[in-house]
Short mmCIF file of C-alpha atoms in Angstrom, two decimals:
data_model
loop_
_atom_site.label_atom_id
_atom_site.label_comp_id
_atom_site.label_asym_id
_atom_site.label_seq_id
_atom_site.Cartn_x
_atom_site.Cartn_y
_atom_site.Cartn_z
CA GLY A 1 23.34 109.01 72.13
CA VAL A 2 22.10 106.65 69.41
CA LEU A 3 20.29 109.54 67.70
CA VAL A 4 23.52 111.58 67.60
CA LEU A 5 25.37 108.62 66.06
CA LEU A 6 22.61 108.31 63.45
CA LEU A 7 22.56 112.06 62.72
CA LEU A 8 26.36 112.44 62.24
CA PRO A 9 26.45 110.55 58.90
CA LEU A 10 23.39 112.53 57.76
CA LEU A 11 25.19 115.81 58.55
CA LEU A 12 28.26 114.56 56.66
CA LEU A 13 26.05 113.68 53.68
CA VAL A 14 24.49 117.16 53.76
CA LEU A 15 27.99 118.71 53.82
CA VAL A 16 28.99 116.54 50.86
CA LEU A 17 25.83 117.67 49.03
CA VAL A 18 26.58 121.35 49.69
CA VAL A 19 30.21 120.96 48.55
CA GLY A 20 29.04 119.07 45.47
CA VAL A 21 26.57 121.82 44.57
CA ALA A 22 29.29 124.48 45.08
CA VAL A 23 31.69 122.54 42.82
CA ASP A 24 28.84 122.18 40.33
CA MET A 25 28.30 125.95 40.24
CA VAL A 26 32.05 126.59 39.76
CA GLU A 27 32.26 124.03 36.94
CA LEU A 28 29.16 125.38 35.21
CA VAL A 29 31.01 128.67 34.75
CA GLU A 30 33.78 127.01 32.71
CA ILE A 31 31.71 125.10 30.20
CA ASP A 32 33.83 122.29 28.77
CA GLU A 33 32.78 118.89 27.43
CA VAL A 34 34.67 117.18 30.25
CA CYS A 35 33.01 119.44 32.82
CA VAL A 36 29.58 118.72 31.34
CA SER A 37 30.12 114.97 31.75
CA VAL A 38 31.43 115.58 35.29
CA ASN A 39 28.35 117.72 35.95
CA VAL A 40 26.07 114.91 34.77
CA LEU A 41 27.92 112.48 37.05
CA LEU A 42 27.68 114.93 39.96
CA VAL A 43 23.95 115.42 39.33
CA VAL A 44 23.41 111.65 39.27
CA VAL A 45 25.41 111.25 42.49
CA LEU A 46 23.51 114.15 44.10
CA VAL A 47 20.15 112.64 43.13
CA ALA A 48 21.25 109.26 44.49
CA LEU A 49 22.40 110.90 47.75
CA VAL A 50 19.11 112.80 48.08
CA LEU A 51 17.15 109.58 47.50
CA VAL A 52 19.25 107.76 50.11
CA LEU A 53 18.74 110.66 52.54
CA VAL A 54 14.98 110.57 51.99
CA LEU A 55 14.91 106.79 52.44
CA VAL A 56 16.98 106.99 55.64
CA LEU A 57 14.81 109.80 57.01
CA THR A 58 11.59 107.94 56.20
CA LEU A 59 12.99 104.77 57.82
CA LEU A 60 13.96 106.80 60.91
CA LEU A 61 10.47 108.34 61.00
CA VAL A 62 8.84 104.90 60.71
CA VAL A 63 11.08 103.49 63.47
CA VAL A 64 10.33 106.47 65.73
CA LEU A 65 6.59 106.15 65.03
CA VAL A 66 6.66 102.41 65.79
CA LEU A 67 8.58 103.05 69.04
CA VAL A 68 6.11 105.78 70.06
CA LEU A 69 3.16 103.51 69.26
CA MET A 70 4.73 100.68 71.29
CA LEU A 71 5.28 103.06 74.22
CA LEU A 72 1.65 104.23 73.97
CA VAL A 73 0.43 100.62 73.93
CA LEU A 74 2.60 99.81 76.96
CA VAL A 75 1.27 102.87 78.83
CA LEU A 76 -2.31 101.91 77.93
CA LEU A 77 -1.69 98.34 79.15
CA LEU A 78 -0.23 99.66 82.42
CA VAL A 79 -3.22 101.98 82.89
CA LEU A 80 -5.59 99.09 82.20
CA MET A 81 -3.72 96.91 84.72
CA VAL A 82 -3.95 99.66 87.35
CA LEU A 83 -7.67 100.13 86.64
CA VAL A 84 -8.28 96.37 86.93
CA MET A 85 -6.36 96.30 90.23
CA LEU A 86 -8.42 99.24 91.52
CA LEU A 87 -11.63 97.50 90.46
CA MET A 88 -10.52 94.32 92.25
CA LEU A 89 -9.72 96.34 95.39
CA LEU A 90 -13.14 98.04 95.18
CA LEU A 91 -14.84 94.66 94.80
CA LEU A 92 -12.90 93.31 97.81
CA VAL A 93 -13.88 96.34 99.89
CA VAL A 94 -17.53 95.99 98.84
CA LEU A 95 -17.45 92.26 99.67
CA LEU A 96 -15.89 93.01 103.08
CA VAL A 97 -18.54 95.67 103.79
CA VAL A 98 -21.33 93.29 102.75
CA VAL A 99 -19.87 90.49 104.91
CA VAL A 100 -19.51 92.85 107.89
CA LEU A 101 -23.06 94.14 107.41
CA LEU A 102 -24.43 90.59 107.15
CA LEU A 103 -22.54 89.51 110.26
#
């Protein structure tokens, strides 16, 4: 659910980018001084949007990686705990066997 909420703005940004590029193409056909300045502005805005997108994506990637690493660490800790418990049980069994044999 959270991922969908995060992805919706990204999709909207992509749509805005596509529309902006389309408008750019249309305006490039009618070459006026005003349109050139508008084009420059659009290009700047597009570059800024792309940079923001890249930043957001990299942040998301980092967050996901950190979460995955944390999960892996937790799993490893759980496995270690289980192994320790098993070792303890084995030691107890061995001790019991030794005690029984001695008795």
